[in-house]
Structures are given as structure tokens and as C-alpha cells.
Amino acid sequence: MFIPGTRRIIVRRDVKFIEDKAFRRSRDLPADDRSEQPMKAPSPSQGQQSSSTVTSTSIDSRRGIADKAQALFVFGDSYADTGNRNPYNQTVNESWRRPYGSTWPGYPAGRYSSGKVQTDSYELLRSHGCKATAKKIRRGVNFAVGGSGIFQANGFITVAQQVKQFKKVIGQSHEFDSQKLSQSVVLISLVGNDYLAFLDSRNGSIEGVTDLVKPVVSGIIDAVKELYESGLRNFAVSNIVHFGCGPQIGRTSCDSNYDEILALHTKLMREGVEILKSDLKELSIIISDLMSAVNHIFASPAQFGFVDLFVPCCAAKGRVDMCGEVDRVGRALYEVCFNVDEKFLWDLGHPTQREWHAIMWLYSHGANEENKTISFIEGAPNVIDWSSMIREKYDQTLQEIDRLLDNVNADILIEALDFIVGLHATFGNSEHDDGELVKIKHIQQVSPMEEDDVSYQ
């Protein structure tokens, strides 16, 4: 993700990659060693019940989401990427360099943030990088890679190509039948790389960008349709980010020049989702309204504990970019703020872990203003209730099976019991399941004809 009108900095090939040991630690460190400290919850709005501290787990609401579904499949961009860029490729390994990951887990972990991102809130991610094996995918796979979009890929792969990878991986794994897929969750994060690339190529000029909105939204809708046809039924699709709220020296408010683009994208997404609901049987789809959540925080930043909204925590002195950049001998060209837990933006275009926690809190609980509940999820009251609906579908299936078993003979009963055992293995208590969500392994910069060569782990 980058901000229109700015130059994207790419580290030179001759710069030594100095985070090699940190990357190895991120693979080898046991899950229990990744301790998390309780965080201060977002301060309540007027009329909202106060709570002094909320652990990051409760802010993430991970247990409320992950325990309701069989697996999580993630598609999209840097707002969902958990390490799919190659850490050893010096031209694209920004998220694998210090100071990324300084809040959590304490070293670079491939995320475009100071710590965790929204993907970590949707699944029980217990380690970074597991041994490559198709059997390991039973908790899901993250196909998202920083820079991706519908047409724009920044040298990597588009979302359509990610969907193609999903089909290939699922076909090879034999881990998912139609029932398991129908109870899995899909997260699609496409927050605007197509628009940002267009604007950047025109030095920020918005002329002609509205013509791009319809095909971008159509591409998102087509991705949902294709994944639905593959057997998936539960989708959480993110709205786009507000382009005019990026970091800028001296900025005190968001730039309204992009409002028409943002409004049109939001309108077409809502219309497209409603058509999907009417056309696709048993589809459960929500839109996580990232833009509204950010606007809510911007309206009262002090209530959420944020300061200097338009100043990133990590940047070169007097600038808003160059986080993670080093010179020829490995000396940092950037500075890191001392108050990262009070910062909204981590780098040129990505949230801090603290911002992600605040956003996920709003997705999970909403907000109260003047005794009125505000939801930031379209299609459900909140993301926790939506995930509970997924579990209810499973419970209803079991009840129907129980009813049918009352009048069957022994042979059919045995067959039905085998089916129930399979369902329990799929949706039962995951506390004893050593499966984990895995990532596409080090997505290289590839042409559209080369995406089949990408391996997964």
C-alpha cells in the first residue's frame, strides 16, 4: 500500500539483508514464547460501558471467530498479508526487515505493521511458517500478498491468480470436502491498490479514476462468485481505505478530493453484494466497513488513545516514508517513535497493531453514541454474531441428522454415524488440533503465466 503522489522506495539489490537471524527465529520460536501484554481498550464513546483493560485476545475476538468455522482462507493485499513476500529477496522484503514486527512478536514476521494485522483476528495463528506439507492446510491458507489488487499486482499476483492458487492447493490436498468448505470462512482484503497505482501514475490527479471503480468492484464480486462455486459460503469482504487520510507533513484533516471515488466504490460494493445474496443460495457475506471504522476513530482519536494521526511511527526524519530502509552498510535510514501504542499509522500506508486492535474492536462490538448502537459490519450486527451464525448452521445440520436417524436400519445408522464423526472432526473443539493456518511460501515476483509455480507451506 502506498499513498498517491509519493515515490515508492525500493531497497537496492546490493543492500545486505540483515534480518536473516530474526527470520529464522520467527520460524523456530515455540508458540508459547510469543507472549502478549494486556492492552488498554479503546475508550468508550458517550453512553458506552467502560472497561479498564482488555487483552489483545479479547480485542481480536479471535476465539469468537475461529472456533465457529473449520478453516480460514485469505485473499488480498498487505492489509491481510502475514508473510507471503520472500524475506530473502531484497527488492521486496520490506515487511521482513526491522523495525516491522517490533510490537509483536519482537522481530520481523512478514506483516506490514508494528505487529499483528486483521488476519490474526480471524484465526488462531500459533506460529509463523510451518514445514511445507499439504496436510497442514486444514486450518486454512493465506494467499494474500502485499501490493495485490484486481488489476494491479506490483510485480506479484492479482487476486484472480490467488483464487487460481486456492483451487490448485485444495485440489492437491484432499483435506476439504464440500461440507468442510461450506463451513469455512473467507477474508478478502482489497483496500485500494488499483486506485492508488492509478493515482500515483498521474501524480495524484483524480481525473479518470472513477472509470476504474466499476471494473474493480466487478473483479471483487467475480472473486466471490468463483470461490462460491468452489464450495465456500462464508465471506468477509473489506471496504477500501480512505486515500485522503494517509500520512503527510502538516496535514490536520483528511483530503476530501477522493470522496467521490470512495462513495462510488462503497455504493457499487453494496449493490454487488445484494445481488450475490439474491443469486447464490446459502451465501453468508458481510462487508467490514474499514473506512467508517477509521472515520469513527478520527472523529474522537483521544477516546481511543491516539495522537498525531497523520504522522507515522516509522519514517525518515522529516518525512513520512523510508521505514525499514538501510544504507549500504546496514545503518537505518529511518526513525521509530517512542509511543507506538499511541500511533495510528505505522508507516507510509499501514496501521500499527494498536490501530488494528481498535478497528477489530469496532468490528466485533460496534460503538454506542447517544444510546444508539453503530455497527461497522454490513450484513450482520457485528463480526462475532456473524461467526456465531456459521456455527448455528452446523448445529442445525446435526439436529437434522438426529431426526433422520430415528427411523433407519442398522446399516444406514452406521453410515450416518461415520458422517457425524467426520463433522465432529471438522467443527469440534479445536483446542487439541495442531493444525494451523499456513501461508503461500515466499511469493516471488512472477508474470501471470508463472503463478502455477508458486509453492505453499
XYZ file of C-alpha atoms in Angstrom:
457
model
C 0.000 0.000 0.000
C 1.269 3.482 -0.781
C -0.047 6.990 -0.845
C -0.824 8.809 -4.137
C 1.672 11.398 -5.226
C 4.592 9.842 -3.363
C 7.505 7.902 -4.721
C 7.686 4.269 -3.705
C 11.116 3.476 -2.252
C 12.637 0.127 -3.231
C 15.759 -1.055 -1.426
C 18.739 -1.616 -3.717
C 19.838 -5.135 -4.565
C 23.285 -4.572 -3.093
C 21.932 -3.807 0.401
C 22.690 -6.681 2.736
C 19.664 -8.378 4.266
C 20.399 -8.089 7.966
C 17.280 -9.773 9.388
C 18.267 -13.338 8.471
C 18.601 -14.487 12.083
C 15.367 -12.765 13.065
C 13.534 -14.578 10.289
C 14.897 -17.926 11.457
C 13.800 -17.135 14.991
C 10.315 -16.342 13.735
C 10.083 -19.847 12.312
C 11.578 -21.722 15.253
C 10.203 -19.946 18.308
C 7.532 -22.032 20.084
C 4.064 -20.554 20.168
C 4.058 -20.352 23.958
C 7.012 -17.977 23.870
C 5.054 -15.350 21.951
C 3.578 -13.691 24.965
C 1.221 -10.762 24.681
C 0.688 -7.985 27.173
C -2.785 -6.707 28.035
C -3.655 -3.576 26.108
C -5.739 -0.623 27.069
C -9.093 -0.884 25.377
C -10.416 1.913 23.178
C -12.005 4.481 25.442
C -15.789 4.272 25.256
C -17.909 6.773 23.425
C -20.659 8.539 25.309
C -23.039 6.004 26.777
C -20.690 3.081 26.220
C -19.748 0.917 29.171
C -16.164 1.424 30.277
C -13.518 -1.235 30.820
C -10.064 -0.513 32.163
C -8.106 -3.161 30.292
C -8.855 -5.624 27.557
C -6.378 -8.274 26.496
C -5.376 -8.338 22.873
C -7.145 -11.683 22.540
C -10.483 -10.185 23.549
C -9.926 -7.165 21.322
C -9.132 -9.509 18.437
C -12.155 -11.647 19.341
C -10.229 -14.495 17.794
C -11.834 -17.256 19.823
C -15.270 -15.968 18.912
C -14.459 -16.237 15.216
C -12.013 -19.102 14.764
C -13.965 -21.588 16.868
C -17.047 -21.194 14.688
C -15.531 -22.336 11.398
C -13.427 -25.128 10.011
C -10.782 -23.040 8.274
C -9.872 -19.569 7.086
C -8.825 -18.707 3.545
C -7.388 -15.232 2.989
C -7.039 -13.308 -0.275
C -5.896 -9.782 -0.988
C -3.190 -7.282 -0.189
C -0.817 -6.019 2.505
C -3.676 -5.395 4.928
C -4.061 -9.180 5.187
C -0.600 -10.495 4.212
C 1.066 -12.402 7.060
C 4.385 -13.124 5.375
C 3.968 -14.065 1.727
C 6.721 -11.866 0.373
C 10.110 -13.522 0.096
C 12.293 -12.438 3.076
C 15.457 -13.144 1.090
C 14.528 -11.007 -1.933
C 15.978 -7.612 -1.050
C 13.808 -5.738 -3.534
C 10.505 -6.774 -1.960
C 11.187 -7.798 1.643
C 10.157 -4.571 3.388
C 7.883 -6.385 5.848
C 10.695 -8.805 6.754
C 13.054 -6.036 7.872
C 13.362 -4.254 11.168
C 11.558 -2.431 12.680
C 8.478 -4.267 11.322
C 7.165 -6.636 13.982
C 8.745 -4.679 16.836
C 5.499 -4.659 18.867
C 4.773 -8.315 18.148
C 6.455 -10.784 18.033
C 9.546 -8.593 18.601
C 11.180 -9.180 15.230
C 10.091 -9.030 11.555
C 7.302 -11.509 10.830
C 6.299 -10.555 7.293
C 3.419 -8.313 8.314
C 3.083 -4.706 7.160
C 2.668 -3.364 10.670
C 4.358 -2.942 14.005
C 2.723 -6.229 14.984
C -0.463 -8.106 14.236
C -2.870 -7.364 11.380
C -6.549 -8.101 10.826
C -5.873 -11.650 9.610
C -4.612 -12.539 13.076
C -8.020 -11.561 14.425
C -9.825 -14.041 12.189
C -7.848 -17.157 13.030
C -5.752 -18.895 15.655
C -2.321 -18.333 14.219
C 0.121 -20.108 16.543
C 3.368 -19.808 14.624
C 4.991 -18.193 11.605
C 5.943 -20.570 8.861
C 5.387 -24.272 9.185
C 7.036 -27.108 7.309
C 5.738 -27.368 3.765
C 3.113 -30.105 3.654
C -0.286 -30.260 2.031
C -1.788 -31.894 5.132
C -1.006 -28.769 7.155
C -3.629 -26.674 5.400
C -6.611 -27.937 7.398
C -6.744 -24.679 9.404
C -6.612 -22.689 6.161
C -4.225 -20.868 3.853
C -3.323 -17.206 3.446
C -2.884 -16.315 -0.220
C -2.769 -12.525 0.302
C 0.384 -10.680 -0.720
C 1.298 -7.037 -0.256
C 0.703 -4.920 -3.345
C -2.003 -7.085 -4.865
C -5.267 -5.903 -6.364
C -7.743 -6.757 -9.106
C -5.549 -5.460 -11.927
C -2.588 -4.050 -10.024
C -0.144 -6.544 -8.513
C 3.110 -4.559 -8.134
C 5.008 -7.424 -9.723
C 3.301 -10.197 -7.769
C -0.046 -11.866 -8.450
C -3.562 -10.485 -8.724
C -6.456 -11.703 -6.614
C -7.783 -13.723 -9.544
C -4.454 -15.570 -9.619
C -4.666 -16.085 -5.850
C -8.057 -17.725 -6.372
C -6.476 -19.956 -9.004
C -3.826 -20.953 -6.455
C -6.579 -21.771 -3.951
C -8.198 -24.168 -6.401
C -4.888 -25.867 -7.052
C -3.986 -26.227 -3.373
C -7.419 -27.531 -2.400
C -7.362 -29.985 -5.285
C -3.976 -31.348 -4.237
C -4.620 -31.530 -0.501
C -7.750 -33.727 -0.339
C -8.374 -32.151 3.084
C -11.623 -30.393 2.211
C -14.881 -31.842 1.000
C -17.921 -29.729 0.157
C -19.199 -29.813 3.743
C -15.920 -28.566 5.200
C -15.597 -25.825 2.619
C -19.157 -24.669 3.245
C -18.302 -24.109 6.925
C -15.016 -22.308 6.288
C -14.534 -18.533 6.259
C -13.067 -16.352 3.518
C -11.421 -12.997 4.221
C -10.930 -10.729 1.196
C -8.921 -7.556 1.759
C -8.674 -5.212 -1.213
C -8.337 -1.726 0.202
C -7.342 0.187 -2.927
C -4.055 -0.730 -4.609
C -5.665 -0.459 -8.045
C -6.785 3.112 -7.358
C -3.566 4.093 -5.629
C -1.433 2.835 -8.521
C -3.604 4.774 -10.960
C -3.342 7.954 -8.897
C 0.384 7.534 -8.362
C 0.989 7.174 -12.102
C -0.727 10.532 -12.570
C 0.962 12.331 -9.669
C -2.233 12.265 -7.630
C -4.593 13.548 -10.308
C -8.073 12.051 -9.875
C -9.091 12.609 -13.498
C -10.347 9.336 -14.978
C -10.093 7.296 -11.796
C -13.876 6.948 -11.415
C -13.888 4.900 -14.652
C -11.816 2.304 -12.784
C -14.291 1.786 -9.955
C -16.825 -0.415 -11.742
C -14.278 -2.932 -13.100
C -12.507 -3.094 -9.719
C -15.743 -3.830 -7.866
C -16.744 -6.311 -10.567
C -13.424 -8.080 -10.037
C -14.123 -8.427 -6.306
C -17.636 -9.754 -6.962
C -16.260 -12.214 -9.538
C -13.717 -13.488 -6.997
C -16.530 -14.178 -4.514
C -18.544 -15.970 -7.201
C -15.618 -18.163 -8.208
C -14.811 -19.092 -4.616
C -18.511 -19.800 -4.008
C -18.519 -22.141 -6.996
C -15.581 -23.937 -5.363
C -17.749 -24.655 -2.314
C -17.066 -21.716 0.023
C -20.076 -19.988 1.559
C -18.967 -17.516 4.258
C -17.261 -14.293 3.160
C -15.954 -11.219 4.961
C -15.014 -8.565 2.393
C -13.234 -5.396 3.442
C -14.220 -1.979 2.187
C -11.467 0.312 0.906
C -9.316 2.652 2.955
C -9.702 6.445 2.806
C -6.945 7.582 0.418
C -7.016 11.115 1.741
C -6.161 10.124 5.295
C -2.605 8.997 4.632
C 0.418 10.485 6.400
C 1.579 13.911 5.306
C 3.702 16.552 6.960
C 1.466 19.328 8.258
C -1.800 17.538 7.496
C -4.573 18.111 10.029
C -7.553 16.529 8.273
C -8.347 14.035 5.527
C -8.314 15.206 1.913
C -11.877 15.281 0.561
C -10.816 15.183 -3.109
C -11.205 11.402 -3.131
C -14.680 11.306 -1.580
C -16.462 10.737 -4.908
C -14.288 7.707 -5.684
C -14.766 6.253 -2.214
C -18.539 6.807 -2.250
C -18.932 5.201 -5.682
C -16.859 2.156 -4.689
C -18.893 1.716 -1.496
C -22.195 2.076 -3.365
C -21.282 -0.452 -6.065
C -19.938 -2.914 -3.491
C -23.198 -2.804 -1.548
C -25.227 -3.293 -4.720
C -22.982 -6.143 -5.862
C -23.223 -7.918 -2.515
C -27.021 -7.647 -2.510
C -27.135 -9.234 -5.963
C -24.869 -12.032 -4.729
C -27.179 -12.673 -1.783
C -30.192 -12.981 -4.061
C -28.441 -15.166 -6.653
C -26.302 -17.507 -4.552
C -28.062 -19.966 -2.258
C -26.782 -20.249 1.337
C -24.298 -17.405 0.819
C -23.337 -15.579 4.015
C -21.406 -12.404 3.254
C -20.528 -9.310 5.251
C -18.699 -6.105 4.398
C -16.293 -4.902 7.054
C -16.518 -1.139 6.692
C -12.898 -0.152 7.174
C -13.478 3.409 6.035
C -16.314 4.024 8.518
C -14.288 2.485 11.342
C -11.345 4.755 10.563
C -13.628 7.789 10.297
C -15.132 6.934 13.688
C -11.699 6.802 15.275
C -10.642 10.037 13.554
C -13.700 11.794 14.958
C -12.531 11.152 18.540
C -8.906 9.976 18.457
C -8.275 10.803 22.122
C -11.004 8.371 23.183
C -9.022 5.603 21.509
C -5.684 6.822 22.859
C -4.250 8.046 19.538
C -2.141 11.149 18.909
C -0.665 12.682 15.737
C -2.971 10.801 13.365
C -1.127 11.819 10.206
C 2.411 11.198 11.470
C 3.622 7.602 11.058
C 5.620 5.951 13.812
C 8.310 4.697 11.440
C 9.793 7.057 8.843
C 12.906 9.009 7.926
C 13.351 12.210 9.877
C 11.141 14.947 8.453
C 9.464 12.512 6.047
C 6.606 10.001 6.038
C 8.321 7.177 4.139
C 11.506 5.030 4.170
C 10.502 2.781 7.085
C 12.860 -0.190 7.085
C 15.325 1.357 4.644
C 19.043 0.974 5.345
C 22.209 2.246 3.685
C 24.955 0.138 2.080
C 26.417 -0.909 5.419
C 23.062 -1.685 7.053
C 22.592 1.542 9.027
C 18.970 2.539 9.496
C 17.749 5.490 7.423
C 14.557 5.688 9.464
C 13.494 6.607 12.973
C 10.922 4.855 15.169
C 8.647 6.708 17.574
C 8.793 6.002 21.301
C 4.995 5.864 21.663
C 3.918 3.263 19.113
C 0.836 2.324 21.183
C -0.433 5.878 20.678
C 0.200 5.898 16.939
C -2.468 5.262 14.348
C -0.146 4.805 11.361
C 2.922 2.592 11.358
C 4.496 3.568 8.022
C 3.535 5.311 4.794
C 0.265 3.430 4.425
C -0.232 0.718 7.038
C -1.816 0.613 10.508
C 0.010 -0.063 13.728
C -1.024 -3.116 15.725
C -2.798 -0.688 18.060
C -4.857 0.654 15.175
C -5.783 -2.860 14.058
C -6.905 -3.685 17.589
C -9.120 -0.593 17.655
C -10.622 -1.425 14.252
C -11.266 -5.057 15.178
C -12.836 -3.912 18.422
C -15.310 -1.817 16.408
C -15.949 -4.723 14.023
C -16.595 -7.043 16.974
C -18.554 -4.779 19.322
C -19.632 -1.691 17.409
C -19.933 1.645 19.202
C -22.586 3.485 21.160
C -23.398 7.114 20.530
C -26.338 8.830 22.190
C -27.731 5.462 23.259
C -27.659 4.230 19.675
C -25.567 1.270 18.543
C -23.387 1.850 15.494
C -22.290 -1.202 13.508
C -19.228 -1.294 11.267
C -20.261 -4.592 9.711
C -22.779 -4.637 6.868
C -24.772 -7.855 6.724
C -24.645 -8.700 10.443
C -24.777 -6.826 13.757
C -21.070 -7.473 14.268
C -18.420 -9.979 13.295
C -18.884 -12.072 16.456
C -22.603 -12.549 15.815
C -21.836 -13.396 12.205
C -19.366 -16.088 13.227
C -21.937 -17.496 15.659
C -24.379 -17.808 12.760
C -21.840 -20.014 10.987
C -21.734 -22.338 13.982
C -25.519 -22.390 14.189
C -25.655 -23.747 10.642
C -23.509 -26.671 11.763
C -25.699 -27.272 14.819
C -28.814 -27.270 12.656
C -27.209 -29.856 10.384
C -26.587 -32.150 13.346
C -30.164 -31.735 14.558
C -31.477 -32.692 11.138
C -29.273 -35.783 11.122
C -30.554 -36.771 14.572
C -34.122 -36.501 13.322
C -33.426 -38.657 10.277
C -31.720 -41.339 12.358
C -34.861 -42.176 14.314
C -36.286 -44.489 11.637
C -33.320 -46.027 9.822
C -31.915 -49.537 9.873
C -28.575 -50.507 11.393
C -26.525 -50.323 8.191
C -27.724 -46.813 7.414
C -27.188 -45.872 11.044
C -23.532 -46.919 10.905
C -23.051 -44.913 7.718
C -24.702 -41.880 9.271
C -22.597 -42.156 12.418
C -19.458 -42.178 10.296
C -20.692 -38.955 8.725
C -21.297 -37.400 12.157
C -17.791 -38.356 13.279
C -16.473 -36.580 10.219
C -18.489 -33.490 11.070
C -17.220 -33.514 14.638
C -13.633 -33.723 13.414
C -14.369 -30.785 11.193
C -16.196 -28.499 13.624
C -15.368 -29.873 17.027
C -13.179 -28.383 19.735
C -10.019 -27.059 18.076
C -8.008 -26.822 21.281
C -6.382 -30.186 20.580
C -5.898 -29.573 16.876
C -2.296 -28.940 15.978
C -3.290 -27.639 12.548
C -2.597 -24.027 11.708
C -3.264 -21.506 9.025
C -0.404 -21.592 6.563
C 0.903 -19.145 4.032
C 1.804 -19.313 0.408
C 5.547 -19.762 0.705
C 7.510 -16.684 -0.359
C 5.562 -15.466 -3.351
C 8.040 -14.320 -5.953
C 7.579 -11.547 -8.450
C 6.015 -13.511 -11.275
C 4.300 -12.921 -14.573
C 0.670 -14.066 -14.989
C 1.954 -17.169 -16.786
C 4.145 -18.228 -13.867
C 1.750 -18.282 -10.935
C 1.366 -22.084 -11.057
C 4.988 -22.423 -9.939
C 4.389 -20.793 -6.556
C 4.751 -23.252 -3.685
C 2.834 -23.196 -0.423
C 3.676 -24.081 3.135
